[in-house]
Tab-separated table of C-alpha atoms in Angstrom:
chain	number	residue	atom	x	y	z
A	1	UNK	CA	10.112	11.346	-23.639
A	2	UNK	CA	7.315	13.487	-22.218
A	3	UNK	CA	4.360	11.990	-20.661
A	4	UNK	CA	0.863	12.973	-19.455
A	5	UNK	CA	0.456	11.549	-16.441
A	6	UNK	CA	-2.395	11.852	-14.004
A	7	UNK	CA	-2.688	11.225	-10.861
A	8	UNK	CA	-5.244	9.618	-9.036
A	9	UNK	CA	-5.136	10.564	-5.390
A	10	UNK	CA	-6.635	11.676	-2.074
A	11	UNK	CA	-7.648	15.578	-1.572
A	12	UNK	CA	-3.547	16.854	-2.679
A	13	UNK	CA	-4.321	19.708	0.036
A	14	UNK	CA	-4.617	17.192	2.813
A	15	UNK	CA	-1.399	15.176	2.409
A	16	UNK	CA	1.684	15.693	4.670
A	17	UNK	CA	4.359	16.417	2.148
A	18	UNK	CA	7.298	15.168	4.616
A	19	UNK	CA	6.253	11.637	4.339
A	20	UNK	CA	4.063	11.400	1.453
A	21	UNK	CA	5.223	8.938	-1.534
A	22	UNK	CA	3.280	10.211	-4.188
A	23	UNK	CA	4.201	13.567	-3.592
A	24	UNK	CA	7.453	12.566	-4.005
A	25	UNK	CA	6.706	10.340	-7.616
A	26	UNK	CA	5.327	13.585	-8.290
A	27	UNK	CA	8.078	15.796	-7.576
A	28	UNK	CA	10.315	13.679	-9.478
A	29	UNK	CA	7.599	13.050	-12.433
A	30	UNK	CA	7.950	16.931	-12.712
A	31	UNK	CA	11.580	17.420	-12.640
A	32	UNK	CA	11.873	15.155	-15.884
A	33	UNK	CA	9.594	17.804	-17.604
A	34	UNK	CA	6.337	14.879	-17.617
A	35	UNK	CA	2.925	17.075	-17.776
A	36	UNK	CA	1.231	16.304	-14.467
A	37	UNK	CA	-2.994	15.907	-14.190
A	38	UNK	CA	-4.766	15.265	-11.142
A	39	UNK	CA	-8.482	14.158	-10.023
A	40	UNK	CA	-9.815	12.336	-6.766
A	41	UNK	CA	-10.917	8.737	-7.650
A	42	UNK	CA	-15.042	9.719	-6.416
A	43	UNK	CA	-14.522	12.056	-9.658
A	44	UNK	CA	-14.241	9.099	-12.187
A	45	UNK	CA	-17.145	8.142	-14.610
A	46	UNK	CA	-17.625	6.157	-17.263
A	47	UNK	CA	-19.872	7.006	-20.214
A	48	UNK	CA	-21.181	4.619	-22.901
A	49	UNK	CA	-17.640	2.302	-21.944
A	50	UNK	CA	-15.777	5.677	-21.876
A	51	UNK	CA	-13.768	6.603	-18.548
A	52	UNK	CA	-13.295	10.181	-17.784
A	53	UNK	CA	-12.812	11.999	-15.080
A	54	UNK	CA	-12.375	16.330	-14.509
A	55	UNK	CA	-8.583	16.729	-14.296
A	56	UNK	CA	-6.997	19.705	-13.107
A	57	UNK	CA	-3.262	20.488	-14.580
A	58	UNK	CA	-0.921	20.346	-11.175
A	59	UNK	CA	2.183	21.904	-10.661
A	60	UNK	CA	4.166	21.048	-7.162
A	61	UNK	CA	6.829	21.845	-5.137
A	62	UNK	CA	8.395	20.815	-2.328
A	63	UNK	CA	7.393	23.965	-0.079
A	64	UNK	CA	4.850	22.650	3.480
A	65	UNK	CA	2.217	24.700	3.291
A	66	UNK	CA	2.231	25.850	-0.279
A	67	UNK	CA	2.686	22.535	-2.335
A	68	UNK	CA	0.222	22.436	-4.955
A	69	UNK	CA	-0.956	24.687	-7.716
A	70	UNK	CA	-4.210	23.347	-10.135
A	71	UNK	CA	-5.365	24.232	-12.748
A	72	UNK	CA	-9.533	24.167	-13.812
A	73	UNK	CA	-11.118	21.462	-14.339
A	74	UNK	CA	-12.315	19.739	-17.470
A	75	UNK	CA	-13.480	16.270	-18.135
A	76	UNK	CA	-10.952	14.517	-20.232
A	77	UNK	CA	-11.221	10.577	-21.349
A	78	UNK	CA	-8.848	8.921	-19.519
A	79	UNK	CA	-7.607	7.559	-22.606
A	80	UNK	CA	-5.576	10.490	-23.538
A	81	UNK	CA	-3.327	9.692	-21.084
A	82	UNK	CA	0.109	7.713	-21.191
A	83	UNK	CA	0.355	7.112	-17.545
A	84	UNK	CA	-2.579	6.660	-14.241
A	85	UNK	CA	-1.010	6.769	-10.834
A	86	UNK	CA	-3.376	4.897	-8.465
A	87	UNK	CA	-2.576	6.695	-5.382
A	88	UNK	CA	-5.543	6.801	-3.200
A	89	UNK	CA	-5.312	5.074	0.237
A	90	UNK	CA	-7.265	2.603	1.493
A	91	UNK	CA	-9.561	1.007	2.913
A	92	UNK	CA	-9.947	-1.351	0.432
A	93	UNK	CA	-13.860	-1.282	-0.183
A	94	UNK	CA	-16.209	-1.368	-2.922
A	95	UNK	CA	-15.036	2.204	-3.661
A	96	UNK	CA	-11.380	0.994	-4.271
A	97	UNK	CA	-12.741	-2.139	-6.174
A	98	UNK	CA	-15.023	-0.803	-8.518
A	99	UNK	CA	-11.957	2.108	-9.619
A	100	UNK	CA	-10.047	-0.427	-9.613
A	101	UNK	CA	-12.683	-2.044	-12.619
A	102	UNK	CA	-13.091	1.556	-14.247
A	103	UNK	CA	-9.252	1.653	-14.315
A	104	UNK	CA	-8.999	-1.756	-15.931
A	105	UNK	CA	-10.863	-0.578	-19.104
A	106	UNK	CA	-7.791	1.641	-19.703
A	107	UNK	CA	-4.608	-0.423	-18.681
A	108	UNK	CA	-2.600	-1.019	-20.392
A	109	UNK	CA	-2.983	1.161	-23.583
A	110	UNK	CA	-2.740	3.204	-20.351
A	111	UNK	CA	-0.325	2.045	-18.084
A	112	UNK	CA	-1.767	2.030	-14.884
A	113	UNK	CA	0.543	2.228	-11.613
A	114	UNK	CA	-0.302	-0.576	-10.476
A	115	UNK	CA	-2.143	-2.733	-12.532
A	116	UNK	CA	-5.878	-2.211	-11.737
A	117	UNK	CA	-6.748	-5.890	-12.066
A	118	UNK	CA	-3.837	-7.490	-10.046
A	119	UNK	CA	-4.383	-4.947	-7.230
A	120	UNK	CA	-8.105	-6.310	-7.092
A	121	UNK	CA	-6.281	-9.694	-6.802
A	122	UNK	CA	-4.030	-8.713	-4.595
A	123	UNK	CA	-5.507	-8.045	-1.267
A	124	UNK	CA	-2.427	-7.301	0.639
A	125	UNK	CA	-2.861	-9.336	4.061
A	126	UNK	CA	-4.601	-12.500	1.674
A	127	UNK	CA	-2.108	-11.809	-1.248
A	128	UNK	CA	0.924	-13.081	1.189
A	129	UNK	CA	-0.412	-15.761	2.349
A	130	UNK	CA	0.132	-17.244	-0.942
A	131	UNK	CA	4.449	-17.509	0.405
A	132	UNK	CA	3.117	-18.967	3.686
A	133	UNK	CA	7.067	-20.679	4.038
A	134	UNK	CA	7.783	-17.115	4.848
A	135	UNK	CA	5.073	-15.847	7.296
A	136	UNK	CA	4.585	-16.733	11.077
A	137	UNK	CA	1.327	-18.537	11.722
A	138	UNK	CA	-1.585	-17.069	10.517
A	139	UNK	CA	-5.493	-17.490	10.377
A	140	UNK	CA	-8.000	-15.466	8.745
A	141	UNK	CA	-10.767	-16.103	10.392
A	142	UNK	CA	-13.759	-14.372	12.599
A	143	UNK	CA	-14.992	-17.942	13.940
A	144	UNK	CA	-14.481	-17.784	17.610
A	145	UNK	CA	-13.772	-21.469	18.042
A	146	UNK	CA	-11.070	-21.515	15.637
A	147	UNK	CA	-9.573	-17.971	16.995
A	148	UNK	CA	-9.055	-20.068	20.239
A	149	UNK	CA	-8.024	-23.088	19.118
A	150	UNK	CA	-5.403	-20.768	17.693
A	151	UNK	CA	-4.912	-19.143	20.814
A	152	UNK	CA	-4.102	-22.162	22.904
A	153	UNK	CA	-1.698	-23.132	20.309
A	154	UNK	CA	0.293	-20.152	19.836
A	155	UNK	CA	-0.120	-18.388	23.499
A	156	UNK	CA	0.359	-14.156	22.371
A	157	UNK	CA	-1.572	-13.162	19.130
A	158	UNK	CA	-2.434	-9.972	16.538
A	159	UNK	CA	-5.707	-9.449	15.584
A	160	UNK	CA	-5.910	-7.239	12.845
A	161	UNK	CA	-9.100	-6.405	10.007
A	162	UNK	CA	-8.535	-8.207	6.981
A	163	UNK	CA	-8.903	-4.550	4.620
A	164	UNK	CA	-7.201	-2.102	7.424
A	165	UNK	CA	-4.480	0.313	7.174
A	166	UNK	CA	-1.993	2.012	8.660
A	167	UNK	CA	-2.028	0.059	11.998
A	168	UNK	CA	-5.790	1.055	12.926
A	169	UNK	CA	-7.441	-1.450	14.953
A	170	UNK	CA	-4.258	-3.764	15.566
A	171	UNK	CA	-4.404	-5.382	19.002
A	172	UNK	CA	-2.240	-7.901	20.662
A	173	UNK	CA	-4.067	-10.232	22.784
A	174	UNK	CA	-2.057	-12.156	25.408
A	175	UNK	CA	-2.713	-16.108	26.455
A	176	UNK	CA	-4.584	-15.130	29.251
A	177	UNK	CA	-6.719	-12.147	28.527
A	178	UNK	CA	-9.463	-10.966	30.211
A	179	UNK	CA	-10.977	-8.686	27.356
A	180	UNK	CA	-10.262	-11.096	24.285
A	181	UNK	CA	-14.437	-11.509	24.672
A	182	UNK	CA	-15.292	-7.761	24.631
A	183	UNK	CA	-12.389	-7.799	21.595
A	184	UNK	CA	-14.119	-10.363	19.675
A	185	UNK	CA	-17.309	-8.735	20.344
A	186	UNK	CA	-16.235	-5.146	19.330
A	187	UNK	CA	-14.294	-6.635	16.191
A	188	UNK	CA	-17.820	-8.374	15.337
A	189	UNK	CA	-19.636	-5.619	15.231
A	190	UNK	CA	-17.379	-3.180	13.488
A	191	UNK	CA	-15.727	-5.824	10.303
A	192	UNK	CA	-18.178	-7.816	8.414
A	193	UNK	CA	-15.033	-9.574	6.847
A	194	UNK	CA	-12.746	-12.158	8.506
A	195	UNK	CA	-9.737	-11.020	10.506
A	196	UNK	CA	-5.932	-11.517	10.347
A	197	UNK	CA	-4.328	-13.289	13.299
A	198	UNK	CA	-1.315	-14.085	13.777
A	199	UNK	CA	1.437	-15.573	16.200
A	200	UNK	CA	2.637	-12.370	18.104
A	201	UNK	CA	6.141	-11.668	17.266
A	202	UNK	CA	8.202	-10.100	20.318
A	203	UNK	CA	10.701	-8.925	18.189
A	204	UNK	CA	8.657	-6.233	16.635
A	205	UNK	CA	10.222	-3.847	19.699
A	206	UNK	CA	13.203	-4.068	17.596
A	207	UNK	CA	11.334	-2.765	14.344
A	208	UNK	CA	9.217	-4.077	11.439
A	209	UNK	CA	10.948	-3.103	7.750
A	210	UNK	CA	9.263	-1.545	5.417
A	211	UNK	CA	11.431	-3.045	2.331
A	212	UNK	CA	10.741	-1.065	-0.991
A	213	UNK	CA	10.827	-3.351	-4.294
A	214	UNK	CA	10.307	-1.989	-7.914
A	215	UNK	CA	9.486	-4.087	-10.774
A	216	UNK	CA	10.533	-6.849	-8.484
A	217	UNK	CA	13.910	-5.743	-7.508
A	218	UNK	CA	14.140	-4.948	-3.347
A	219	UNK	CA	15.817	-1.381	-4.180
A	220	UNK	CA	15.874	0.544	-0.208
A	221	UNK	CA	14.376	-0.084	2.908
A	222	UNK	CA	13.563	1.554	6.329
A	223	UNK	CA	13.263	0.098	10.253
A	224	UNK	CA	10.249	1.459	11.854
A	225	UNK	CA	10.381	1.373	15.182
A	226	UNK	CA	7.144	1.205	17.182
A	227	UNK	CA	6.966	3.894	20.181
A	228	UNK	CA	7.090	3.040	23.592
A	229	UNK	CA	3.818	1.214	24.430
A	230	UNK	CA	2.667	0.764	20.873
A	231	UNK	CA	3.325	-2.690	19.290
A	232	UNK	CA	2.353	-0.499	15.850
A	233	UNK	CA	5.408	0.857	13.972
A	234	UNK	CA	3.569	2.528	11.107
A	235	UNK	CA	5.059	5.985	10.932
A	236	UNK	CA	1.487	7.610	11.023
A	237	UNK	CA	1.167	6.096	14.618
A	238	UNK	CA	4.522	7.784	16.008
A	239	UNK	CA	7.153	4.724	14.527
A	240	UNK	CA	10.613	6.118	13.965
A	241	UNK	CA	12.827	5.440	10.874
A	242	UNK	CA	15.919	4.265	11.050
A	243	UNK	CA	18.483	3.188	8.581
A	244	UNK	CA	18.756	-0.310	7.487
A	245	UNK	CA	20.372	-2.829	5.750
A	246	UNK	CA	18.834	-6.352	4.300
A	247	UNK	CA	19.966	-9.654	6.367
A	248	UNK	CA	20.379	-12.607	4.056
A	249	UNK	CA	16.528	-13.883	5.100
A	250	UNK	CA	15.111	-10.560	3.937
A	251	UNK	CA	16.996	-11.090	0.677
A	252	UNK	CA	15.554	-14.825	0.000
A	253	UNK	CA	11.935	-13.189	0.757
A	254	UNK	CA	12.440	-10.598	-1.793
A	255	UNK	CA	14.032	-13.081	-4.373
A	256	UNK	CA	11.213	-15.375	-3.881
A	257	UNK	CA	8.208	-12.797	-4.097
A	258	UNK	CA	9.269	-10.805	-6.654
A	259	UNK	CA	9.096	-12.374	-10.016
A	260	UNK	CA	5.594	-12.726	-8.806
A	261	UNK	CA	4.909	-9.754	-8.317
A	262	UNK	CA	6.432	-7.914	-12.010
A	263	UNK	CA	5.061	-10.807	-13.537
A	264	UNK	CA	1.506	-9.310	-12.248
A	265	UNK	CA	2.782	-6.066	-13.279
A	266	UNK	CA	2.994	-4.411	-9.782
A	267	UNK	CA	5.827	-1.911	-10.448
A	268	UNK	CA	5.525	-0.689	-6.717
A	269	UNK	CA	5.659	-2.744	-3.454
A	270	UNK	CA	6.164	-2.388	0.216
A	271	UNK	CA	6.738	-5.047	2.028
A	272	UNK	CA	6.401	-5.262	5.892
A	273	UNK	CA	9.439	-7.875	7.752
A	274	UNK	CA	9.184	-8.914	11.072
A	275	UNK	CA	12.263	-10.497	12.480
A	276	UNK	CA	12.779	-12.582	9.187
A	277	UNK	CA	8.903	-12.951	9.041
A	278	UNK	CA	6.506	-11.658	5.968
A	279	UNK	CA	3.432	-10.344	7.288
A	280	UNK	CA	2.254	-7.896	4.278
A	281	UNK	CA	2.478	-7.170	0.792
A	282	UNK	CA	1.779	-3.632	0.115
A	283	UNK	CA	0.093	-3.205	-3.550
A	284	UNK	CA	-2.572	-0.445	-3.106
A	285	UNK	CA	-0.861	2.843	-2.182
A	286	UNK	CA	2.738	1.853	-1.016
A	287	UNK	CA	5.081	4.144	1.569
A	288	UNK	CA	8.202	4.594	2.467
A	289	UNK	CA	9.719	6.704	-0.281
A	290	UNK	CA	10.713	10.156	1.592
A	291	UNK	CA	11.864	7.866	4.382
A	292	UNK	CA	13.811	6.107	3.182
A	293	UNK	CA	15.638	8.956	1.221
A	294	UNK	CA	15.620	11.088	4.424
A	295	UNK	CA	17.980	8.627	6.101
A	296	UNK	CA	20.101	8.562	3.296
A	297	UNK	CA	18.519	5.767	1.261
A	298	UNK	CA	18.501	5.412	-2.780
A	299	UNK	CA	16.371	7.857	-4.289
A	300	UNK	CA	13.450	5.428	-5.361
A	301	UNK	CA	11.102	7.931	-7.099
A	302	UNK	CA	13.741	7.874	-9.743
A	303	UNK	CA	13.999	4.737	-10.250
A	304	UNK	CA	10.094	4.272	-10.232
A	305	UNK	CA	10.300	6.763	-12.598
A	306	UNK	CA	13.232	4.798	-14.320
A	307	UNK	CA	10.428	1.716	-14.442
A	308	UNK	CA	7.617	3.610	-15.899
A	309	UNK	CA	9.374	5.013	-18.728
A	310	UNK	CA	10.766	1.783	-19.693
A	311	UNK	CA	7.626	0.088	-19.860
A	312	UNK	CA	5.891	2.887	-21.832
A	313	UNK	CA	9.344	2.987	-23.926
């Protein structure tokens, strides 16, 4: 079976090819002789109920430096496509929304990776509060009074924006802190949203897991393990990977979330384990992949690859 699959993705020349996921969907994509198109989601239009966008053909290779080769560009319906990879990273603003509703007008005559419509739904720091058995105490919030009251109850906390990424903006504010005021104040002014707070969980010096699931099934996972003086562990902020295996609570959580989540049709997860806590569900544009196979984990763009074709089978 040979697809056309596109790929819809930050600037390709920007990405860091050591850690990237979607470069490696794409590598594998390739290797199983799939016909690869690529376009930056600003580039989508729709015309008369018609979405297009100019795709480039993309060839790629696993070379830093020299990665990518496109082809021109011409505007092709979106519709001629078997497979969209939604790939772009957040933040999760109108932008992402509204592509997100273009996408939708596609998928699933075109499968779309993930669905459009359940990623909309799925804001990953509101979508897991909906297994709050398996979280540690959390608020969303940006009322000052109740930030306090939640203070006072749980001593240490995380504040966090609601829509953030890749550990930006994630502070730890202790029972007794002198600049929660100027933190509340800067996080007024900068997030029109609520926040995410939560109990602070000491444990986090020991790693948060990034735990990989595919249609469902929890299929590798990494321990990323914040630097020293960094509560962050995100790999983008200097968090190391380390192998990993899954303790019996990691298990439950991934038996209990993910019939949910292939029954929404969201093929590709990462979820984010804090000593036997939940605190995310990835949907948007997951990681992990290349990490995970670097220290000597399954090779998961194959069996997201695996996934795809059997749904388009």
């Amino acid at each position: 079976m040979v697809l056309n699959v596109a790929v819809q993705m930050d600037p390709i020349e920007r990405i860091n090819i050591t850690g990237d996921s979607t470069f490696a969907m794409l590598l594998e994509a390739q290797a199983r002789g799939h016909r690869l198109f690529y376009y930056t989601p600003d580039q989508l239009s729709m015309r008369n109920g018609e979405v297009s966008a100019p795709m480039r053909t993309l060839q790629v290779r696993d070379v830093a430096g020299d990665h990518f080769t496109v082809g021109d560009a011409e505007r092709t319906p979106l519709e001629q496509l078997d497979v969209v990879l939604m790939r772009q990273d957040p933040p999760f603003d109108l932008a992402y929304i509204t592509a997100t509703h273009l996408l939708e007008r596609i998928h699933p005559k075109v499968l779309v990776v993930n669905d459009p419509a359940e990623v909309r739904n799925a804001p990953e720091k509101i979508f897991v509060t909906h297994f709050p058995q398996l979280m540690p105490p959390t608020l969303i919030s940006r009322d000052k009074a109740e930030i306090e009251a939640f203070r006072r109850e749980y001593g240490a906390i995380v504040m966090k924006p609601l829509h953030g990424h890749g550990g930006a903006a994630v502070l730890r504010v202790l029972p007794e802190d002198p600049n929660f005021g100027s933190m509340f104040d800067l996080f007024s002014v900068t997030f029109r949203e609520p926040w995410v707070i939560q109990r602070f969980l000491p444990e986090v010096t020991q790693g948060d897991k990034r735990i990989i699931l595919v249609e469902g099934k929890a299929l590798g996972a990494v321990n990323r393990v914040p630097a020293p003086n960094d509560i962050r562990s995100n790999m983008v902020r200097g968090g190391a990977a380390n192998a990993t295996e899954l303790t019996e609570r990691e298990r439950e959580i991934c038996e209990t979330i993910g019939p949910e989540l292939a029954r929404r049709g969201l093929i590709f997860v990462g979820i984010d384990v804090i000593d036997g806590n939940l605190t995310e569900i990835n949907v948007t544009s997951p990681t992990g992949i290349r990490a995970i196979r670097r220290i000597g984990g399954p090779d998961l763009a194959s069996a997201m690859w695996d996934a795809i074709e059997a749904r388009r089978a």
